[in-house]
Amino acid sequence: MRPRATILGQTASALATFAVTTFTLAGCAVGPDFHAPAPPQARAYGPAPTAAGQTLTPGAAVPADWWRGFGSAELDAMVEEALKANPDLKSADAALRQAHELLAAQRGALLPGVDASYQAQRARTSNALSPVLAEPQSPLYSLHTAQVEVSYGLDVFGGARRAVEQAAAQAEAQRFQYEAARQALIANVVAAAVQDAALRRQLDAARAQASALRDILGFTRRQAELGALGQADLAAAETTLAQAEQAVPPLVKALGQQRTALQVLLGREAGGTAPVEVDLDRLTLPKALPLTLPAALVRQRPDIRAAEANVHAASAAVGVAVAARLPNITLSAVGGGASPDLQSLFSSGNAFWTLSAGITQPIFEGGTLKHRQKAAEAALDQAKAQYRSTVLNALKNVADALGALQADADAQGVAVAADEAASRSLAFSRRQLELGQIGQLAERSAEQAAAQARSARAAAEAARFADTAALFQALGAPAAERP
C-alpha cells in the first residue's frame, strides 16, 4: 500500500503546484475591460402630454403586473394563459437555459482536467526477443496498466477567463431577450383583446347602420312610387346603403383574423376553442401612469440591457482573440502502475509517474489569428452602434407613446361628444315619432347616425387602451420569474 499512497501524494502535490503556479502567473486578462455605456443626456421626451383623465408621474416605478390596471378578469386570464402556453416565450426560455448551460460548460475550462484509464493486454513475444515481462520459457505474458493523468492550461494571459466572461455576457443578453419577449407578449395580448372588443362593437354598429339605411331605402322607394321623390333621391339612398353594407364584410374578416391571432398568442390552435371575450365597456383606463426618465430607462428596458450585454460579450471576444496570439503554457502529471497481474499493479517497482510542462507560441498562421482579432474588434464596434440605435429607438418609442396618448385623448373626447349627441338626437327622434311629429324616415336617419357615432367611439376608446399598453411596454417593467 505504500507505493499507492506515494503515487496519490505525488498527484496531489502536482495539483497543488498547478494551483500555486496559476495564482502566481495569472495577471490581468488581455483585451479591453468592459465599462457600461454612458446614460443618455436627454432629461425628457418632449413636451409633457396632458391627456384627459390620465396623469403622468415622472420617476414612478412601472408595476410588474401593469395589465391588471385595466380591471378585467378576462384580460388577466388571457395574459396568464399566454405566459404559460405561448410557444415563442417557451422558445426564449429554452434559449436562456441553453445559454446558462453553455456558461457552466465554459467555466470548466478554468479547472484542471483529470482522466483515468485502465488497459489490459495479453501478448506473445518472439523467441528472438528478450521477454523482459514474460515468464521464463514462456513467450506469452499479460500486462495491466492503470494511470491517472492531470492536465492544466495556465491562463496566464486571461484567454480562458475572457471566454467565460463572454459566455456570461451572452447568458445575460439571453435573459433580457427573454424578458423583452415576455413584455412584448403581454402588450400584444392586451392590444389584441382590446382590438377584438372594438371590432365586435364596430361590427354591431355597422350592421345597425346598414339596417337603418335599408329601412330608409324602403321609405324612399315608396315615396318615389308615389311621385314625392325623384329617381335621383332613390339612387342616392341605394348608394348610401351599398356603401354601408360594404363596410360589414371587411369587419367580419378583420374580426375573424383578430380572433385567430389572439388564439395563437394564447398558444391555442386556430379554429379551436375561442378565448373569452373582453367587453370594451368593462375595461378601466389606468388613471395614474408612470414615466421612467431617460437615464433610468436604459437600466429598465430589457432590449437595451440585452444590447449592453452584447457589447460586453463582444468586448470579451476581443480578449479571447488577443490571447490566442500569445504563448500557451500547459502542465501535466501522469501517475500509475503496470504489472503482469492486478495484485502487484501498484507494488514496489511497478509504479511510474511523469511531470511535464510545455509552452506553445503561434509563429505563422497565415494571418488567421490577426484577422480574427480584427474581426472581433469590428464586431465590438458593431455592437456599440447597435446599442446606440437601441437606445435611440427606445426613447422614440416612449415619445411616440406619449404623443399617441395625447392624440387619443383628444380623439376620444370628440368621439364621445359625437356619440352622446347622436344618442340624444336618436332619443328625441323616437319621442317625436311616438307623438307623430316626424315620420319613420327621420327616425331611421337618426338611428343610422347614432350607429356610426358608436363605431367611431369604439375605435377611439380601443386606440387609447392599446396606446396605454404601448406606453407600459415602451417604459419596460421589472423582470419577473419565469413560469
Coordinates of C-alpha atoms in Angstrom, one line a residue:
M1 CA 0.0 0.0 0.0
R2 CA 3.0 2.3 0.4
P3 CA 3.6 2.8 -3.3
R4 CA 0.0 3.6 -3.9
A5 CA 0.0 6.3 -1.3
T6 CA 3.2 7.7 -2.7
I7 CA 1.6 7.9 -6.2
L8 CA -1.5 9.7 -4.8
G9 CA 0.6 12.0 -2.8
Q10 CA 2.7 12.9 -5.9
T11 CA -0.5 13.6 -7.9
A12 CA -1.9 15.8 -5.1
S13 CA 1.5 17.6 -5.0
A14 CA 1.2 18.2 -8.7
L15 CA -2.3 19.6 -8.4
A16 CA -1.0 22.0 -5.6
T17 CA 1.8 23.0 -7.9
F18 CA -0.7 23.8 -10.6
A19 CA -2.8 26.0 -8.3
V20 CA 0.2 27.9 -6.9
T21 CA 1.6 28.5 -10.3
T22 CA -1.8 29.7 -11.6
F23 CA -2.2 32.3 -9.0
T24 CA 1.4 33.4 -9.3
L25 CA 1.5 33.7 -13.1
A26 CA -2.1 34.8 -13.8
G27 CA -2.2 38.5 -14.3
C28 CA -4.6 40.9 -15.9
A29 CA -6.6 39.4 -18.8
V30 CA -5.7 40.8 -22.2
G31 CA -8.2 42.8 -24.2
P32 CA -10.4 45.7 -23.3
D33 CA -12.2 45.8 -20.0
F34 CA -15.9 46.4 -20.3
H35 CA -17.5 49.6 -19.0
A36 CA -21.2 50.2 -19.1
P37 CA -22.1 52.9 -21.7
A38 CA -22.9 56.4 -20.5
P39 CA -26.7 57.1 -20.0
P40 CA -28.5 59.4 -22.5
Q41 CA -28.1 63.1 -21.9
A42 CA -31.8 63.9 -22.5
R43 CA -33.9 64.5 -19.4
A44 CA -37.4 64.4 -21.0
Y45 CA -39.1 63.0 -24.1
G46 CA -40.5 66.3 -25.3
P47 CA -43.5 68.4 -24.2
A48 CA -45.4 66.7 -21.4
P49 CA -48.8 65.5 -22.6
T50 CA -51.9 66.5 -20.7
A51 CA -54.2 63.5 -21.6
A52 CA -57.6 63.9 -20.2
G53 CA -58.3 61.5 -17.3
Q54 CA -54.7 60.3 -17.0
T55 CA -51.7 61.8 -15.1
L56 CA -48.0 61.0 -15.6
T57 CA -45.7 60.7 -12.6
P58 CA -42.0 61.1 -13.6
G59 CA -39.8 58.6 -11.8
A60 CA -42.6 56.4 -10.6
A61 CA -42.0 52.6 -10.8
V62 CA -43.6 50.6 -13.5
P63 CA -45.8 47.8 -12.0
A64 CA -44.7 44.3 -12.9
D65 CA -48.3 43.4 -13.5
W66 CA -49.4 46.6 -15.1
W67 CA -52.1 44.9 -17.3
R68 CA -54.2 44.4 -14.1
G69 CA -54.8 48.1 -14.1
F70 CA -57.3 47.7 -16.9
G71 CA -59.6 46.0 -14.4
S72 CA -60.7 43.0 -16.5
A73 CA -60.6 39.5 -15.1
E74 CA -61.0 38.1 -18.6
L75 CA -57.9 40.0 -19.8
D76 CA -55.9 38.9 -16.7
A77 CA -56.8 35.3 -17.5
M78 CA -55.7 35.7 -21.1
V79 CA -52.3 37.1 -20.1
E80 CA -51.7 34.4 -17.6
E81 CA -52.6 31.7 -20.2
A82 CA -50.3 33.3 -22.8
L83 CA -47.4 33.4 -20.3
K84 CA -47.8 29.7 -19.7
A85 CA -48.5 28.4 -23.2
N86 CA -47.1 30.8 -25.8
P87 CA -44.6 28.8 -27.9
D88 CA -42.4 31.9 -28.7
L89 CA -41.9 32.6 -25.0
K90 CA -41.2 28.9 -24.4
S91 CA -38.6 29.1 -27.1
A92 CA -37.0 32.1 -25.5
D93 CA -36.9 30.3 -22.1
A94 CA -35.2 27.3 -23.7
A95 CA -32.6 29.6 -25.3
L96 CA -32.0 31.1 -21.9
R97 CA -31.5 27.7 -20.3
Q98 CA -29.1 26.7 -23.1
A99 CA -27.1 29.9 -22.5
H100 CA -26.7 29.0 -18.8
E101 CA -25.6 25.5 -19.6
L102 CA -23.0 26.8 -22.1
L103 CA -21.7 29.2 -19.5
A104 CA -21.4 26.3 -17.0
A105 CA -19.5 24.3 -19.6
Q106 CA -17.2 27.2 -20.4
R107 CA -16.3 27.7 -16.7
G108 CA -15.0 24.1 -16.7
A109 CA -12.0 25.4 -18.8
L110 CA -10.7 27.2 -15.7
L111 CA -10.2 23.9 -13.8
P112 CA -7.7 21.1 -14.3
G113 CA -8.7 18.1 -16.4
V114 CA -8.4 14.7 -14.8
D115 CA -8.6 11.4 -16.8
A116 CA -8.3 7.9 -15.5
S117 CA -7.5 4.9 -17.8
Y118 CA -7.0 1.2 -17.4
Q119 CA -5.7 -1.2 -20.1
A120 CA -5.4 -5.0 -20.0
Q121 CA -3.2 -6.7 -22.6
R122 CA -2.4 -10.3 -23.5
A123 CA 0.5 -10.7 -25.9
R124 CA 3.0 -13.2 -27.2
T125 CA 6.6 -12.2 -27.8
S126 CA 9.1 -13.6 -30.3
N127 CA 11.6 -16.1 -29.0
A128 CA 14.4 -14.0 -30.6
L129 CA 13.5 -11.1 -28.3
S130 CA 14.3 -10.8 -24.6
P131 CA 11.0 -11.3 -22.9
V132 CA 11.5 -9.0 -20.0
L133 CA 8.0 -9.2 -18.8
A134 CA 7.3 -12.8 -19.7
E135 CA 7.7 -15.9 -17.6
P136 CA 10.8 -17.9 -18.2
Q137 CA 10.5 -20.3 -21.1
S138 CA 7.1 -18.7 -22.0
P139 CA 6.6 -16.2 -24.8
L140 CA 3.1 -15.4 -23.5
Y141 CA 2.5 -12.7 -20.9
S142 CA -0.2 -10.3 -19.6
L143 CA 0.1 -6.7 -18.8
H144 CA -2.2 -4.5 -16.8
T145 CA -1.7 -0.7 -16.9
A146 CA -3.7 1.8 -14.8
Q147 CA -3.0 5.6 -14.7
V148 CA -4.4 9.0 -13.8
E149 CA -3.5 12.0 -15.9
V150 CA -3.9 15.5 -14.7
S151 CA -3.5 18.4 -17.2
Y152 CA -4.0 22.1 -16.9
G153 CA -3.6 25.0 -19.2
L154 CA -2.3 28.1 -17.3
D155 CA -4.5 31.0 -18.2
V156 CA -1.5 33.4 -17.9
F157 CA -3.0 36.0 -20.4
G158 CA -6.7 35.5 -19.4
G159 CA -7.9 34.0 -22.6
A160 CA -10.0 31.4 -20.8
R161 CA -11.3 34.0 -18.3
R162 CA -12.3 36.2 -21.2
A163 CA -14.1 33.2 -22.8
V164 CA -16.1 32.7 -19.5
E165 CA -16.8 36.4 -19.4
Q166 CA -18.1 36.3 -22.9
A167 CA -20.3 33.3 -22.2
A168 CA -21.7 35.0 -19.0
A169 CA -22.5 38.2 -21.1
Q170 CA -24.2 36.1 -23.7
A171 CA -26.3 34.4 -21.0
E172 CA -27.2 37.8 -19.6
A173 CA -28.2 39.0 -23.1
Q174 CA -30.4 36.0 -23.5
R175 CA -32.0 36.7 -20.1
F176 CA -33.0 40.1 -21.2
Q177 CA -34.2 38.9 -24.6
Y178 CA -36.5 36.5 -22.7
E179 CA -37.8 39.4 -20.7
A180 CA -38.3 41.5 -23.8
A181 CA -40.2 38.7 -25.4
R182 CA -42.3 38.4 -22.3
Q183 CA -43.2 42.0 -22.2
A184 CA -44.0 42.1 -25.9
L185 CA -46.3 39.1 -25.5
I186 CA -48.2 40.8 -22.7
A187 CA -48.6 44.0 -24.7
N188 CA -49.7 42.1 -27.8
V189 CA -52.3 40.1 -25.8
V190 CA -53.7 43.3 -24.3
A191 CA -53.8 45.1 -27.7
A192 CA -55.3 42.0 -29.4
A193 CA -58.1 41.6 -26.8
V194 CA -58.9 45.3 -27.0
Q195 CA -59.0 45.3 -30.8
D196 CA -61.2 42.2 -30.7
A197 CA -63.7 44.0 -28.4
A198 CA -63.6 47.1 -30.6
L199 CA -64.1 45.2 -33.8
R200 CA -67.2 43.5 -32.3
R201 CA -68.6 46.8 -31.3
Q202 CA -67.9 48.3 -34.7
L203 CA -69.4 45.3 -36.5
D204 CA -72.6 45.6 -34.4
A205 CA -72.7 49.3 -35.2
A206 CA -72.1 48.7 -39.0
R207 CA -74.9 46.2 -39.1
A208 CA -77.2 48.5 -37.2
Q209 CA -76.3 51.3 -39.6
A210 CA -77.0 49.1 -42.7
S211 CA -80.3 48.0 -41.2
A212 CA -81.4 51.6 -40.6
L213 CA -80.3 52.6 -44.2
R214 CA -82.2 49.6 -45.5
D215 CA -85.4 50.9 -43.9
I216 CA -84.7 54.4 -45.2
L217 CA -84.3 52.9 -48.7
G218 CA -87.7 51.2 -48.4
F219 CA -89.3 54.5 -47.4
T220 CA -87.6 56.3 -50.3
R221 CA -88.9 53.7 -52.8
R222 CA -92.4 54.1 -51.7
Q223 CA -92.2 57.9 -51.9
A224 CA -90.6 57.6 -55.3
E225 CA -93.5 55.3 -56.4
L226 CA -96.0 58.0 -55.2
G227 CA -94.1 60.7 -57.0
A228 CA -93.0 62.5 -53.9
L229 CA -89.3 61.9 -54.6
G230 CA -87.4 61.5 -57.9
Q231 CA -85.2 58.8 -59.2
A232 CA -82.1 60.8 -58.1
D233 CA -83.1 60.6 -54.5
L234 CA -83.8 56.9 -54.9
A235 CA -80.3 56.3 -56.4
A236 CA -78.7 58.3 -53.6
A237 CA -80.4 56.2 -51.0
E238 CA -79.4 53.0 -52.8
T239 CA -75.8 54.2 -53.0
T240 CA -75.7 55.1 -49.3
L241 CA -77.0 51.7 -48.3
A242 CA -74.5 49.9 -50.6
Q243 CA -71.6 51.8 -49.0
A244 CA -72.8 50.9 -45.5
E245 CA -73.2 47.2 -46.5
Q246 CA -69.7 47.2 -48.0
A247 CA -68.3 48.1 -44.5
V248 CA -69.6 44.9 -43.0
P249 CA -67.6 42.1 -44.8
P250 CA -64.2 43.7 -44.0
L251 CA -65.1 44.0 -40.4
V252 CA -66.2 40.3 -40.3
K253 CA -62.9 39.4 -42.0
A254 CA -60.8 41.6 -39.6
L255 CA -62.7 40.1 -36.5
G256 CA -62.0 36.6 -37.7
Q257 CA -58.3 37.3 -38.2
Q258 CA -58.1 39.0 -34.9
R259 CA -59.7 36.0 -33.1
T260 CA -57.2 33.6 -34.6
A261 CA -54.3 35.9 -33.9
L262 CA -55.4 36.0 -30.3
Q263 CA -55.6 32.2 -30.2
V264 CA -52.1 31.9 -31.4
L265 CA -50.8 34.4 -28.8
L266 CA -52.5 32.2 -26.1
G267 CA -50.8 29.1 -27.5
R268 CA -54.1 27.7 -28.9
E269 CA -54.6 26.2 -32.4
A270 CA -56.5 28.5 -34.8
G271 CA -60.1 27.3 -35.1
G272 CA -60.1 25.7 -31.7
T273 CA -61.7 27.0 -28.5
A274 CA -62.3 30.7 -28.7
P275 CA -60.9 32.8 -25.9
V276 CA -63.3 34.6 -23.5
E277 CA -64.4 37.9 -24.9
V278 CA -63.4 41.2 -23.3
D279 CA -66.1 43.8 -23.0
L280 CA -64.9 47.2 -24.0
D281 CA -67.4 48.9 -21.6
R282 CA -66.0 47.0 -18.7
L283 CA -62.3 47.9 -19.2
T284 CA -60.9 50.6 -16.9
L285 CA -58.5 53.1 -18.3
P286 CA -55.5 53.4 -15.9
K287 CA -55.6 56.9 -14.4
A288 CA -52.0 57.1 -12.9
L289 CA -49.2 56.4 -15.4
P290 CA -45.5 56.1 -14.5
L291 CA -42.9 57.9 -16.6
T292 CA -39.4 56.5 -16.4
L293 CA -36.8 59.1 -17.0
P294 CA -34.3 58.6 -19.9
A295 CA -31.3 57.9 -17.7
A296 CA -33.3 55.2 -15.8
L297 CA -34.9 53.8 -19.0
V298 CA -31.6 52.3 -20.2
R299 CA -31.4 50.3 -16.9
Q300 CA -35.0 49.2 -17.2
R301 CA -35.7 48.4 -20.8
P302 CA -34.8 44.7 -21.4
D303 CA -33.9 45.3 -25.1
I304 CA -31.4 48.0 -24.0
R305 CA -30.0 45.7 -21.3
A306 CA -29.7 42.9 -23.9
A307 CA -27.8 45.2 -26.3
E308 CA -25.5 46.3 -23.5
A309 CA -24.8 42.6 -22.7
N310 CA -24.0 42.0 -26.4
V311 CA -21.4 44.9 -26.2
H312 CA -19.9 43.1 -23.1
A313 CA -19.7 39.8 -24.9
A314 CA -18.1 41.4 -28.0
S315 CA -15.6 43.2 -25.7
A316 CA -14.6 39.8 -24.1
A317 CA -14.4 38.2 -27.5
V318 CA -11.6 40.7 -28.4
G319 CA -9.7 39.5 -25.4
V320 CA -10.1 35.9 -26.5
A321 CA -8.8 36.7 -29.9
V322 CA -5.8 38.6 -28.5
A323 CA -4.9 35.7 -26.1
A324 CA -5.0 33.2 -29.0
R325 CA -1.9 35.0 -30.4
L326 CA 0.1 34.7 -27.2
P327 CA 2.0 31.8 -25.7
N328 CA 0.0 28.9 -24.2
I329 CA 1.5 27.2 -21.2
T330 CA 0.3 23.7 -20.1
L331 CA 1.3 21.5 -17.2
S332 CA 0.5 17.8 -16.9
A333 CA 1.1 14.9 -14.5
V334 CA 0.7 11.2 -15.1
G335 CA 0.9 8.6 -12.4
G336 CA 0.0 4.9 -12.4
G337 CA 1.3 1.4 -12.4
A338 CA 2.0 -1.5 -14.8
S339 CA 2.2 -5.2 -13.9
P340 CA 1.6 -8.7 -15.3
D341 CA -1.2 -9.2 -12.7
L342 CA -3.6 -6.9 -10.9
Q343 CA -2.4 -7.9 -7.4
S344 CA 1.0 -6.3 -8.0
L345 CA -0.2 -3.4 -10.1
F346 CA 1.0 -0.8 -7.6
S347 CA 3.6 -2.8 -5.8
S348 CA 7.2 -1.6 -5.5
G349 CA 8.9 -1.2 -8.8
N350 CA 5.7 -1.3 -10.9
A351 CA 4.7 2.3 -10.3
F352 CA 5.5 5.1 -12.7
W353 CA 4.9 8.9 -12.9
T354 CA 5.7 11.8 -15.1
L355 CA 5.6 15.6 -14.6
S356 CA 5.8 17.7 -17.7
A357 CA 5.4 21.3 -18.8
G358 CA 5.1 22.8 -22.3
I359 CA 4.7 26.2 -24.0
T360 CA 3.3 26.9 -27.4
Q361 CA 3.8 30.1 -29.3
P362 CA 2.0 30.7 -32.6
I363 CA 4.6 31.7 -35.2
F364 CA 2.9 31.6 -38.5
E365 CA -0.9 31.0 -39.1
G366 CA -1.3 32.7 -42.4
G367 CA -2.7 35.8 -40.8
T368 CA -5.6 33.8 -39.4
L369 CA -5.2 34.9 -35.8
K370 CA -4.5 38.5 -36.7
H371 CA -7.6 38.8 -38.8
R372 CA -9.7 37.1 -36.2
Q373 CA -8.7 39.7 -33.7
K374 CA -9.6 42.5 -36.2
A375 CA -12.9 40.8 -36.9
A376 CA -13.6 40.7 -33.1
E377 CA -12.8 44.4 -32.9
A378 CA -15.1 45.2 -35.8
A379 CA -17.8 43.1 -34.1
L380 CA -17.3 45.2 -30.9
D381 CA -17.8 48.4 -32.9
Q382 CA -20.9 46.9 -34.5
A383 CA -22.3 46.0 -31.0
K384 CA -21.7 49.5 -29.8
A385 CA -23.5 51.0 -32.8
Q386 CA -26.4 48.6 -32.3
Y387 CA -26.6 49.6 -28.6
R388 CA -26.8 53.3 -29.5
S389 CA -29.5 52.5 -32.1
T390 CA -31.5 50.5 -29.5
V391 CA -31.3 53.4 -27.0
L392 CA -32.4 56.0 -29.6
N393 CA -35.4 53.8 -30.7
A394 CA -36.4 53.2 -27.1
L395 CA -36.5 57.0 -26.5
K396 CA -38.5 57.3 -29.7
N397 CA -40.9 54.6 -28.5
V398 CA -41.7 56.4 -25.3
A399 CA -42.0 59.8 -27.1
D400 CA -44.4 58.3 -29.7
A401 CA -46.5 56.6 -27.0
L402 CA -46.8 59.8 -25.0
G403 CA -47.8 61.7 -28.2
A404 CA -50.3 59.0 -29.1
L405 CA -51.9 59.2 -25.6
Q406 CA -52.4 62.9 -26.1
A407 CA -53.9 62.5 -29.6
D408 CA -56.1 59.6 -28.4
A409 CA -57.4 61.7 -25.5
D410 CA -58.4 64.4 -28.0
A411 CA -59.9 62.0 -30.4
Q412 CA -61.8 60.2 -27.7
G413 CA -63.2 63.4 -26.4
V414 CA -64.6 64.3 -29.8
A415 CA -65.9 60.8 -30.4
V416 CA -67.6 60.7 -27.0
A417 CA -69.3 64.1 -27.6
A418 CA -70.4 63.0 -31.1
D419 CA -71.8 59.7 -29.7
E420 CA -73.6 61.4 -26.9
A421 CA -75.1 64.0 -29.2
A422 CA -76.2 61.3 -31.7
S423 CA -77.7 59.3 -28.8
R424 CA -79.7 62.3 -27.7
S425 CA -80.8 63.0 -31.2
L426 CA -82.0 59.5 -31.6
A427 CA -83.9 59.7 -28.3
F428 CA -85.6 62.9 -29.5
S429 CA -86.4 61.4 -32.9
R430 CA -88.0 58.3 -31.3
R431 CA -90.1 60.5 -29.0
Q432 CA -91.2 62.7 -31.9
L433 CA -92.1 59.6 -33.9
E434 CA -94.3 58.4 -31.0
L435 CA -96.0 61.8 -31.0
G436 CA -96.5 61.8 -34.7
Q437 CA -94.3 64.9 -35.2
I438 CA -91.9 63.1 -37.6
G439 CA -92.0 60.1 -39.8
Q440 CA -90.1 56.9 -39.7
L441 CA -87.6 58.1 -42.3
A442 CA -86.3 60.8 -40.0
E443 CA -86.1 58.4 -37.1
R444 CA -84.2 55.9 -39.2
S445 CA -81.8 58.6 -40.2
A446 CA -81.1 59.5 -36.6
E447 CA -80.6 55.8 -35.8
Q448 CA -78.1 55.5 -38.7
A449 CA -76.1 58.5 -37.4
A450 CA -76.1 57.1 -33.9
A451 CA -74.7 53.7 -35.1
Q452 CA -71.9 55.5 -37.0
A453 CA -71.1 57.5 -33.9
R454 CA -70.9 54.4 -31.7
S455 CA -68.5 52.8 -34.2
A456 CA -66.2 55.8 -34.1
R457 CA -66.3 56.0 -30.3
A458 CA -65.4 52.3 -30.1
A459 CA -62.3 52.8 -32.3
A460 CA -61.2 55.9 -30.3
E461 CA -61.6 54.0 -27.0
A462 CA -59.7 51.0 -28.3
A463 CA -56.9 53.2 -29.5
R464 CA -56.5 54.8 -26.1
F465 CA -56.4 51.4 -24.3
A466 CA -53.9 50.0 -26.8
D467 CA -51.6 53.0 -26.7
T468 CA -51.7 53.0 -22.9
A469 CA -50.4 49.4 -23.1
A470 CA -47.8 50.5 -25.6
L471 CA -46.6 53.1 -23.1
F472 CA -46.1 50.4 -20.4
Q473 CA -44.2 48.3 -22.9
A474 CA -42.1 51.2 -24.0
L475 CA -41.1 52.0 -20.4
G476 CA -40.2 48.5 -19.6
A477 CA -41.2 46.6 -16.5
P478 CA -39.3 44.9 -13.7
A479 CA -38.2 41.4 -14.6
A480 CA -40.5 38.6 -13.4
E481 CA -39.7 35.0 -12.5
R482 CA -40.1 32.5 -15.4
P483 CA -43.0 30.1 -15.0

